[in-house]
mmCIF file of C-alpha atoms and ligand atoms in Angstrom:
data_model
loop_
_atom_site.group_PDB
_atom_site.id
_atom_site.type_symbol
_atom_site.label_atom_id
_atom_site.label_comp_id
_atom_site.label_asym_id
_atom_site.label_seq_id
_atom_site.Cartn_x
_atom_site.Cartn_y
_atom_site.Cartn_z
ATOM 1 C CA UNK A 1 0.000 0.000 0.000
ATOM 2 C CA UNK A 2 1.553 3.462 -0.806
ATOM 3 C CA UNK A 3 2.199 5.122 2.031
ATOM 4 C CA UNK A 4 0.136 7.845 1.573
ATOM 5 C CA UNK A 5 -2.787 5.798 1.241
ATOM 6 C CA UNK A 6 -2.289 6.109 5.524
ATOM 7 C CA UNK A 7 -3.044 9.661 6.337
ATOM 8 C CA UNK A 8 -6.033 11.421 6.808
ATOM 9 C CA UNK A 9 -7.511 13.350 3.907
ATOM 10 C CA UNK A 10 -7.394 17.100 4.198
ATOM 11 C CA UNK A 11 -11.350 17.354 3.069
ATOM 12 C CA UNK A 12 -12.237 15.111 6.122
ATOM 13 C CA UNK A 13 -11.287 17.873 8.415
ATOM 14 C CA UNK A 14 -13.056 20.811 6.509
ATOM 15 C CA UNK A 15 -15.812 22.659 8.699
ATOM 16 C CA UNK A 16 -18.913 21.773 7.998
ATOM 17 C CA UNK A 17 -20.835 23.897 6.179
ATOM 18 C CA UNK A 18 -24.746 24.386 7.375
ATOM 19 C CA UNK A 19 -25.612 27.348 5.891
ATOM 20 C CA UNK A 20 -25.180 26.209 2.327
ATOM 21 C CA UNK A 21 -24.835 29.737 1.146
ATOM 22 C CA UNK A 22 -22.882 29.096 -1.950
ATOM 23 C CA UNK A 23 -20.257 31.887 -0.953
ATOM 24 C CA UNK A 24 -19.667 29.827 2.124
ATOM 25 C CA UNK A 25 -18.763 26.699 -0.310
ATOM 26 C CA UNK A 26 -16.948 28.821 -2.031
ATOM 27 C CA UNK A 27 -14.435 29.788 0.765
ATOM 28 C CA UNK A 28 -14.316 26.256 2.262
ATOM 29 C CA UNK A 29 -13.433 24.738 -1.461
ATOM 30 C CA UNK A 30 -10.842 26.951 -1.910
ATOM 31 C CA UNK A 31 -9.342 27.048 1.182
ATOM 32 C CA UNK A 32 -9.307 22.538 1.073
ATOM 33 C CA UNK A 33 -7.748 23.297 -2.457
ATOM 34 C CA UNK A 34 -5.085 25.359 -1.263
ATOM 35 C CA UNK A 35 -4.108 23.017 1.643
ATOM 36 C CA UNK A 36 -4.530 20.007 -0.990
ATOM 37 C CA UNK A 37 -1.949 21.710 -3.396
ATOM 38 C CA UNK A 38 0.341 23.301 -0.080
ATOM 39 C CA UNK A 39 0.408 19.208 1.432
ATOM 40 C CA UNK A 40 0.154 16.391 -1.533
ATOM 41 C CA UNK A 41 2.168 16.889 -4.538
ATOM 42 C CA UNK A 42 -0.106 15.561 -7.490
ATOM 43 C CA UNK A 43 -0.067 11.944 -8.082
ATOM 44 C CA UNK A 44 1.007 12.709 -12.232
ATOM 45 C CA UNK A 45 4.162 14.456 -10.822
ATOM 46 C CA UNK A 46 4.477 12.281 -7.649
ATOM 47 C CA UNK A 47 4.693 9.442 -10.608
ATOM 48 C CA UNK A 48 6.643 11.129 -12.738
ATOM 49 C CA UNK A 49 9.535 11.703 -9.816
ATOM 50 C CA UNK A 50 9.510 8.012 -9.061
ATOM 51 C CA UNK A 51 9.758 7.085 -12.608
ATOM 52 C CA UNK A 52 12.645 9.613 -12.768
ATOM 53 C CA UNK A 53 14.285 7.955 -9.844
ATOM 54 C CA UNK A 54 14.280 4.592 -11.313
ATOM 55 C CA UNK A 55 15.708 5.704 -14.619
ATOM 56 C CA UNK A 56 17.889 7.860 -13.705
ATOM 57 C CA UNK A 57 21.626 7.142 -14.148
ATOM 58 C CA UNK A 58 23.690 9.515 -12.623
ATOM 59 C CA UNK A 59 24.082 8.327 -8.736
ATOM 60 C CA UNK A 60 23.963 11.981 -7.414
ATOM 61 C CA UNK A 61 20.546 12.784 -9.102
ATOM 62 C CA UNK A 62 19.065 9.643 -7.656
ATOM 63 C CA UNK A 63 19.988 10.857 -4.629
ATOM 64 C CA UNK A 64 18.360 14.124 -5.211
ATOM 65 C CA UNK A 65 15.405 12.366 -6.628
ATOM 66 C CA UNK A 66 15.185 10.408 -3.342
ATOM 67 C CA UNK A 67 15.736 13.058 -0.771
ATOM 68 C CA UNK A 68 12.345 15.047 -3.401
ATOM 69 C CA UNK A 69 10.370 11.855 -2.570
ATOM 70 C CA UNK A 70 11.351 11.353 0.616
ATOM 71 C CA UNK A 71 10.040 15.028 1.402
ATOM 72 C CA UNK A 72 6.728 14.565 -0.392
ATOM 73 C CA UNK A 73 5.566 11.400 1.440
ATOM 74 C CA UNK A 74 7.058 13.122 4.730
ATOM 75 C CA UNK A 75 4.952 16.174 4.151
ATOM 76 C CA UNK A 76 1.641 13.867 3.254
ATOM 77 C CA UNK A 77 2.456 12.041 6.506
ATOM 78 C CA UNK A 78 2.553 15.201 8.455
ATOM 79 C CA UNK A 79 0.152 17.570 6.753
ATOM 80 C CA UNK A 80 2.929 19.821 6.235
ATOM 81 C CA UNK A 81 3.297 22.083 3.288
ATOM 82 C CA UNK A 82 5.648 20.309 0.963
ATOM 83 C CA UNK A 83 8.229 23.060 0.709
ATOM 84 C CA UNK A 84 9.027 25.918 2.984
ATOM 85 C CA UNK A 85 8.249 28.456 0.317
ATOM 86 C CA UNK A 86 4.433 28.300 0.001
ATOM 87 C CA UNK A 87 4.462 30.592 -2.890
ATOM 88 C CA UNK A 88 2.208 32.774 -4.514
ATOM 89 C CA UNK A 89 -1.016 32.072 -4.688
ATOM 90 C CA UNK A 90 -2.961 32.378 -8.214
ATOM 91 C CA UNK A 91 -6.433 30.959 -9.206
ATOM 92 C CA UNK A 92 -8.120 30.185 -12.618
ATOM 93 C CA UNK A 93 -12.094 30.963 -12.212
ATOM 94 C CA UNK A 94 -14.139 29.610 -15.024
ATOM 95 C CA UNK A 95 -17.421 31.116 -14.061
ATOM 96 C CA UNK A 96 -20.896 29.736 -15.385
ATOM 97 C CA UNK A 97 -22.543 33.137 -17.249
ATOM 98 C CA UNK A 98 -25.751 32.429 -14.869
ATOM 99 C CA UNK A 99 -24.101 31.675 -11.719
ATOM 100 C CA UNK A 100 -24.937 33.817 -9.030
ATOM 101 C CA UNK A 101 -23.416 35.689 -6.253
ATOM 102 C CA UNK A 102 -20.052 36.119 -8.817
ATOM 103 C CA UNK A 103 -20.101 39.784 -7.205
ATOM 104 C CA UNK A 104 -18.896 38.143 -3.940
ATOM 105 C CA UNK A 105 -16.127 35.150 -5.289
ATOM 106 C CA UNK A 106 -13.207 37.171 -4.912
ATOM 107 C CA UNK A 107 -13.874 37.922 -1.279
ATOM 108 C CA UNK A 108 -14.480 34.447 -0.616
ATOM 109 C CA UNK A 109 -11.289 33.372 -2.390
ATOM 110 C CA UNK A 110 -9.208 35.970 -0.490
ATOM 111 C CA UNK A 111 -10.835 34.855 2.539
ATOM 112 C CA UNK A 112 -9.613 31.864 1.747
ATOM 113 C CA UNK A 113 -6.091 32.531 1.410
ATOM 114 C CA UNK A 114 -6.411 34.378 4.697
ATOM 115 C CA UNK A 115 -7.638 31.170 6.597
ATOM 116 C CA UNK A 116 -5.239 28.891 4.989
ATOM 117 C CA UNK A 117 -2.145 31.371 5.657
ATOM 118 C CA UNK A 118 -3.176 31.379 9.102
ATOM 119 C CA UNK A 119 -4.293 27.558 9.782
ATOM 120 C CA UNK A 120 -2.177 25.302 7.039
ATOM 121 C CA UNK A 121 -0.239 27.392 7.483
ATOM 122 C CA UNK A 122 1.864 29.129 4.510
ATOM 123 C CA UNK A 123 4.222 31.427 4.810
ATOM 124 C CA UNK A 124 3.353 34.856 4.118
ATOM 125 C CA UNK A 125 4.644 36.139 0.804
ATOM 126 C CA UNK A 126 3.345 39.088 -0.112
ATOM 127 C CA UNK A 127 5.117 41.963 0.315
ATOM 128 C CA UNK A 128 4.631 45.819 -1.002
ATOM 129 C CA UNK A 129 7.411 46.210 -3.292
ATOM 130 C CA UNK A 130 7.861 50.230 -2.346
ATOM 131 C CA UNK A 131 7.784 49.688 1.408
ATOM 132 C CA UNK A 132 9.269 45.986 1.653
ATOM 133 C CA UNK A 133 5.807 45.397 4.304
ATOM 134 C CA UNK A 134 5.228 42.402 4.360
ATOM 135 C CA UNK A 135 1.173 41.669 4.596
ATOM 136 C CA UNK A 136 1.334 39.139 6.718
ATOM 137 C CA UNK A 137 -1.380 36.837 5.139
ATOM 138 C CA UNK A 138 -0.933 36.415 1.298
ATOM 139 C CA UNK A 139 -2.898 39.112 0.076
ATOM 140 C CA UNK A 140 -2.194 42.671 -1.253
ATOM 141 C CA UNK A 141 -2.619 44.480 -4.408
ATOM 142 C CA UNK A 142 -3.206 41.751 -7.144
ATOM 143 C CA UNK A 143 -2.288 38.927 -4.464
ATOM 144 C CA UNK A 144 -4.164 36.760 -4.963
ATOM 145 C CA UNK A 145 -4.329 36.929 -8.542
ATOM 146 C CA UNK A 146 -7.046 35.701 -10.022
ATOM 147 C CA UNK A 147 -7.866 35.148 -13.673
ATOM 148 C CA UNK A 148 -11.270 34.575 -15.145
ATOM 149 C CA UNK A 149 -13.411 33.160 -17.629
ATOM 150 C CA UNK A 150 -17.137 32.990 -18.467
ATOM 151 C CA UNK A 151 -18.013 30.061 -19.583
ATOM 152 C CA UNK A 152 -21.441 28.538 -20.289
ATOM 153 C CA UNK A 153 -23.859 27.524 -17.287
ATOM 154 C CA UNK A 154 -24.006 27.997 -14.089
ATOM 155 C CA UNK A 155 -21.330 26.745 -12.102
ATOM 156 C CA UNK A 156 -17.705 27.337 -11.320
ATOM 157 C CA UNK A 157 -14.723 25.981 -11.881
ATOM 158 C CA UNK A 158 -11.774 26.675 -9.263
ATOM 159 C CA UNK A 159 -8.073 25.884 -9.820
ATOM 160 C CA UNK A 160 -5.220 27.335 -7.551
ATOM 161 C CA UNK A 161 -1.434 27.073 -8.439
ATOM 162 C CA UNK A 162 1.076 27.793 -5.558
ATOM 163 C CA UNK A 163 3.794 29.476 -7.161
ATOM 164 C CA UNK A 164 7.078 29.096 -5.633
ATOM 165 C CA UNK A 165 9.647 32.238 -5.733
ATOM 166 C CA UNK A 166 12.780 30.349 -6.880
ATOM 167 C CA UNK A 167 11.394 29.236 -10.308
ATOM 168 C CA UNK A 168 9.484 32.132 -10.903
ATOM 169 C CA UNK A 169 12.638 33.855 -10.774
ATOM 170 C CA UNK A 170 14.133 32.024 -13.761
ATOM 171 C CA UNK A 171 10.816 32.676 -16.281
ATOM 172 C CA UNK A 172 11.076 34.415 -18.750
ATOM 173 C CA UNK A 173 9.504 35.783 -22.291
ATOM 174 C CA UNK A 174 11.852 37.052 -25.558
ATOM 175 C CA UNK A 175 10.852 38.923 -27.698
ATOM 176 C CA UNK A 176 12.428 36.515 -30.907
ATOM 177 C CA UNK A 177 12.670 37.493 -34.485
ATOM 178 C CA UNK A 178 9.324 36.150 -36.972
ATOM 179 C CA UNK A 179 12.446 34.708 -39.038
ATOM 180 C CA UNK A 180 13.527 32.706 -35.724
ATOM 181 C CA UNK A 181 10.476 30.793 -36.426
ATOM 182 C CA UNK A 182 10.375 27.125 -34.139
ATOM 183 C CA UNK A 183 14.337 26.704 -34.399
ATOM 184 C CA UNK A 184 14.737 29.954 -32.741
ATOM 185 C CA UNK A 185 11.706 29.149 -29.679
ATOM 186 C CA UNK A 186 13.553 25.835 -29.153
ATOM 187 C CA UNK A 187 16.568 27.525 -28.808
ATOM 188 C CA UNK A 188 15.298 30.063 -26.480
ATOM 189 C CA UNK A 189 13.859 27.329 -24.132
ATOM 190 C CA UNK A 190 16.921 25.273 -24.273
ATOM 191 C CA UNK A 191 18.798 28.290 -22.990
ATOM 192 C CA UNK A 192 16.922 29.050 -20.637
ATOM 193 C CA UNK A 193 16.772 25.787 -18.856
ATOM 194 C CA UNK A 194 21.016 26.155 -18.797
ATOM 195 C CA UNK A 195 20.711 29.725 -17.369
ATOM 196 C CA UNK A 196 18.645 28.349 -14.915
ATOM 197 C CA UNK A 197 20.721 25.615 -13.697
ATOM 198 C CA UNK A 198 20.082 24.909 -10.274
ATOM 199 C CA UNK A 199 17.564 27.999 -8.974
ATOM 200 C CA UNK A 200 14.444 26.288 -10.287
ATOM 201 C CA UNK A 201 14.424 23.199 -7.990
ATOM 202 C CA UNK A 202 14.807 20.717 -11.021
ATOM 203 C CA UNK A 203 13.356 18.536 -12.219
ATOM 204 C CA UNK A 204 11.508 21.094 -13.552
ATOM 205 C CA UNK A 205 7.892 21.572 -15.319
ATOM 206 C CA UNK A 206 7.526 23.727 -18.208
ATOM 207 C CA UNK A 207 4.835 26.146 -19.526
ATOM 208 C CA UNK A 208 5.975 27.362 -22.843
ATOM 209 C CA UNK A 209 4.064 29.639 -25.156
ATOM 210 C CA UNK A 210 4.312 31.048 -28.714
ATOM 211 C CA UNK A 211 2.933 34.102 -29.992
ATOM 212 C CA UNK A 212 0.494 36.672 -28.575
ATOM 213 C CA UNK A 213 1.921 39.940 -26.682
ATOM 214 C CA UNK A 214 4.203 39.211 -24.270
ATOM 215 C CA UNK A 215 2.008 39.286 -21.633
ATOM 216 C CA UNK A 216 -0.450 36.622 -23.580
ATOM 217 C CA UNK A 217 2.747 34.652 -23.843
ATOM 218 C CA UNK A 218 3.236 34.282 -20.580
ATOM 219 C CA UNK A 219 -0.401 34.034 -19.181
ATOM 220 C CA UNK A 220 -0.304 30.729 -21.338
ATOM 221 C CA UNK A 221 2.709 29.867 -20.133
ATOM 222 C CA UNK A 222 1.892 30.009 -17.038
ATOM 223 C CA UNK A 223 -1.382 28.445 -17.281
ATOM 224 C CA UNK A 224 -0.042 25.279 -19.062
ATOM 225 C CA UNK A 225 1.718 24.161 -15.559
ATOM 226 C CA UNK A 226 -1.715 23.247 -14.223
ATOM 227 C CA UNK A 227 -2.227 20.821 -17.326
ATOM 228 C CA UNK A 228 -1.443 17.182 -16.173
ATOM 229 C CA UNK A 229 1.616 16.011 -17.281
ATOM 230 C CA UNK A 230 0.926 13.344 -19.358
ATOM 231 C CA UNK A 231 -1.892 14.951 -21.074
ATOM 232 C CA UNK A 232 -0.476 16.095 -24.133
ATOM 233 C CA UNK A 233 -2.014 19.628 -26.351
ATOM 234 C CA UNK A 234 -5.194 19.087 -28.381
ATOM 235 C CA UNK A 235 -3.067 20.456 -31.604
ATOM 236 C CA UNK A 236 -0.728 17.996 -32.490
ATOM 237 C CA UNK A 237 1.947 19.913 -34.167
ATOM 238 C CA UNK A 238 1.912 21.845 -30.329
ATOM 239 C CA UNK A 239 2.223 17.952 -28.748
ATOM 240 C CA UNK A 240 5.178 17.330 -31.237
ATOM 241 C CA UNK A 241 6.617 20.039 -30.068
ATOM 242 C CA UNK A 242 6.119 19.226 -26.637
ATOM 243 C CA UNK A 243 7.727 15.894 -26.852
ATOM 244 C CA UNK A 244 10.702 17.390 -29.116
ATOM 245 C CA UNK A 245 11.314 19.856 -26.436
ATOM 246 C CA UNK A 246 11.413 17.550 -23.498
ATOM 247 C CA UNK A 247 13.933 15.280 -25.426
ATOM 248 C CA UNK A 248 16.110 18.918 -26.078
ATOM 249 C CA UNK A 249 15.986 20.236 -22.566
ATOM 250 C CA UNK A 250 16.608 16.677 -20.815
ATOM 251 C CA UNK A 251 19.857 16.265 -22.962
ATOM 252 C CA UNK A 252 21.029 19.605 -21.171
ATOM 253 C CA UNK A 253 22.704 17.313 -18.190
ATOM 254 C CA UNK A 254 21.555 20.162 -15.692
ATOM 255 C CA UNK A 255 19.730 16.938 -13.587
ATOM 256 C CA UNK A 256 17.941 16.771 -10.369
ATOM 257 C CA UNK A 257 18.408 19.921 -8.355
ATOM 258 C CA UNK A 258 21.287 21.043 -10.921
ATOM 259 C CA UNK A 259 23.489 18.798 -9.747
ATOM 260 C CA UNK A 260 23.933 16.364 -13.186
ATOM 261 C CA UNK A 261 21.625 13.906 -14.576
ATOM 262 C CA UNK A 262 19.463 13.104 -17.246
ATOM 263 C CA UNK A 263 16.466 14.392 -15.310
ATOM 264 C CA UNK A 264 16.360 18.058 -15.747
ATOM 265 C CA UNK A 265 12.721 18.579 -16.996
ATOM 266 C CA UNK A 266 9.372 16.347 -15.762
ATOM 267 C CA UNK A 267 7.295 17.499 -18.965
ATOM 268 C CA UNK A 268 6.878 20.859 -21.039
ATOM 269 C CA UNK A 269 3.479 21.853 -21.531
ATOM 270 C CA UNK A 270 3.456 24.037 -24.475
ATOM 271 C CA UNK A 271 -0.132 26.574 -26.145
ATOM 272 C CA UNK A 272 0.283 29.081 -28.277
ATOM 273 C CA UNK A 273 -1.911 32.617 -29.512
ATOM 274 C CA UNK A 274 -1.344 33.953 -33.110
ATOM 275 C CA UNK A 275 0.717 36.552 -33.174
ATOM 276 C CA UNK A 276 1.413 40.208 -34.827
ATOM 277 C CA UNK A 277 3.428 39.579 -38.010
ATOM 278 C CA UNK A 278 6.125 41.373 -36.518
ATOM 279 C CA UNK A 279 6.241 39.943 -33.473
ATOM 280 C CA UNK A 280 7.259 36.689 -31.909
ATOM 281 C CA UNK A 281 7.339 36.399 -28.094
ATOM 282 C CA UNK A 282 7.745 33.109 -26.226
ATOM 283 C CA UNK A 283 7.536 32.559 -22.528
ATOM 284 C CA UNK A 284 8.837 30.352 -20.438
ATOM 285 C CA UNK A 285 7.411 29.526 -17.206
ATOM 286 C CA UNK A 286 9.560 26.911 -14.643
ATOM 287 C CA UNK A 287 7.879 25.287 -11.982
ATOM 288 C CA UNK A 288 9.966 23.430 -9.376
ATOM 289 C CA UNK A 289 9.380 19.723 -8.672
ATOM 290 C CA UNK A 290 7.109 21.360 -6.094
ATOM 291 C CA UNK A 291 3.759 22.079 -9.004
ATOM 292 C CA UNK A 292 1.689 22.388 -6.563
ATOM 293 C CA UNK A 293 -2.221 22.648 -8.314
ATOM 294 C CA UNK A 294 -5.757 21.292 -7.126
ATOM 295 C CA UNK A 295 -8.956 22.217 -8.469
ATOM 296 C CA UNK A 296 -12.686 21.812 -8.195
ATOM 297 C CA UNK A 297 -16.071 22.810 -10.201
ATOM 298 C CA UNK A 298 -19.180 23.937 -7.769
ATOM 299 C CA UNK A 299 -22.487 23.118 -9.300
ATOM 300 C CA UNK A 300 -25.057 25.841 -9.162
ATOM 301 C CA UNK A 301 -26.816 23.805 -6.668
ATOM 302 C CA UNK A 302 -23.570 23.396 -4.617
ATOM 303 C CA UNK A 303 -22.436 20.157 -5.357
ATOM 304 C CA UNK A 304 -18.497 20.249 -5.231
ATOM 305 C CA UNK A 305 -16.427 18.044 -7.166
ATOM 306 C CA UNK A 306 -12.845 18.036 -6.326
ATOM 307 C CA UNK A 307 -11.346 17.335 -9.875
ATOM 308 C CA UNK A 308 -7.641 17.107 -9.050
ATOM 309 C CA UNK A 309 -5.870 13.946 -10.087
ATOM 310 C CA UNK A 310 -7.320 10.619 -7.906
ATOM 311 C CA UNK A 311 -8.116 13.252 -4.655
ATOM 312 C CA UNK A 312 -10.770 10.258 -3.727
ATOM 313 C CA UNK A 313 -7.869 7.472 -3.795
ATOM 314 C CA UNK A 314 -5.817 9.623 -1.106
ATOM 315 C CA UNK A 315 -9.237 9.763 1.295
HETATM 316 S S1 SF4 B 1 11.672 26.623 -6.231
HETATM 317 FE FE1 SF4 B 1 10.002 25.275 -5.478
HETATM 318 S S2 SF4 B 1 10.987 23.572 -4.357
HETATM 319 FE FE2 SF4 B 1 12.507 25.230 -4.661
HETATM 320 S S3 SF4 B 1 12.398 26.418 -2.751
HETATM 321 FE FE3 SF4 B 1 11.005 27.413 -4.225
HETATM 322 S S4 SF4 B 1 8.989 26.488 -3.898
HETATM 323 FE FE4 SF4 B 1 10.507 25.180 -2.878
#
């Protein structure tokens, strides 16, 4: 039995909710998804670092690999977050066009982050960039950020990354040539895995995105870390390029935690958004090891689903 099939789910500790207000399912979903994503690493990456440790041939990046896994079931055994940088919290709404009480959402989500700051908890990372303040409990002026999206019906659809500090710090967009064309992107994401050697936490996960602005660019970068790793993009020349990319950036030898191997990157999610002619921006957004993303939909008769990878398996 894997060992985390032993500890107690976080959702059998949330409060119960008697009011049934649907802002009130609202806060409690978010605040289980962020101590889901804080605690259990998903099972695609958990997988995907235990496949890594089995294949990999360099005997210091098995180490490495073992010392990752040995933190992630230690944190599952003792509801701890799985790394001491909590990170920055951002959440994807897709929002029904009917649901109701959307006025109120954001509250509840920032309550949310307030509660799980306090009782997970996670350290505090938000700090005012003029005044070096730090807020004390994740929030502040576009923290959280939150992104949304009408969609049809009447639900909504909640995801929450965790975004740790150290491989935000290596992402990156250029601003390539049109004539650079794929050569050139695969290039640029080749050298930017080198440049960013050990600071990411690798093995890494990728977001990579072509065209756009460069702020589209890196939206969908950034967005394509909460895609599950083995699910590859709907377009298949993007999945091609996915799977040529992964092959390019793993023959870097940068390895587990930078320290050789033939481990460097878990999977590279890539979208794209045409472009201006003139212009040809592609992102690049590292995760660490540490992805940490949950999500959930809310019916509009507030039924929650918690759609994160085999959730019901851990509980
Ligand atoms: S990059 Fe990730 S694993 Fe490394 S310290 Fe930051 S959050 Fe933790």
């Amino acid at each position: 039995m894997p060992r985390y099939k032993n500890v107690s789910c976080p959702y059998s500790k949330q409060k119960g909710n008697k009011s049934g207000k649907r802002q009130d399912i609202v806060e409690d979903v978010t605040f289980n998804l962020i101590k889901q994503a804080a605690i259990y690493l998903p099972l695609d990456i958990k997988k995907a670092l235990q496949k890594a440790h089995e294949e990999e041939t360099s005997q210091i990046g098995k180490t490495q690999l073992e010392a990752i896994l040995d933190n992630v079931f230690m944190a599952e055994e003792q509801q701890a977050p799985i790394c001491q940088d909590t990170g920055t919290i951002i959440f994807y709404v897709k929002a029904g066009a009917t649901a109701k009480n959307l006025d109120v959402v954001e509250a509840m989500l920032v309550a949310a982050t307030r509660r799980a700051t306090e009782e997970i908890p996670l350290r505090p990372n938000a700090v005012n960039p003029f005044t070096n303040k730090n807020s004390g409990d994740n929030t502040g002026r576009y923290v959280p950020l939150v992104h949304w999206e009408i969609v049809e019906g009447n639900g909504l659809e909640i995801s929450v990354l965790l975004k740790g500090g150290g491989s935000e710090n290596v992402s990156t967009v250029g601003m390539l040539n049109p004539g650079d064309g794929l050569p050139g992107l695969k290039r640029f994401v080749i050298d930017a895995v080198i440049k960013a050697g050990a600071q990411p936490c690798p093995p890494t996960i990728l977001g990579v995105a072509v065209g756009g602005g460069a702020d589209t660019a890196m939206f969908l970068a950034k967005k394509a870390l909460l895609r599950p790793l083995a699910e590859a993009n709907a377009d298949s020349e993007v999945a091609a390029l996915e799977i040529e990319l992964l092959e390019a950036v793993n023959m870097t030898g940068v390895g587990p935690m930078g320290l050789g191997g033939k481990t460097s990157v878990l999977a590279g999610n890539a979208d794209f958004a045409y472009r201006h002619p003139a212009s040809f921006p592609v992102a690049v957004a590292f995760s660490c090891w540490a992805c940490r993303r949950a999500s959930a939909r809310i019916s509009g008769d507030g039924k929650v689903k918690y759609l994160s990878q085999k959730v019901e398996d851990r509980c």
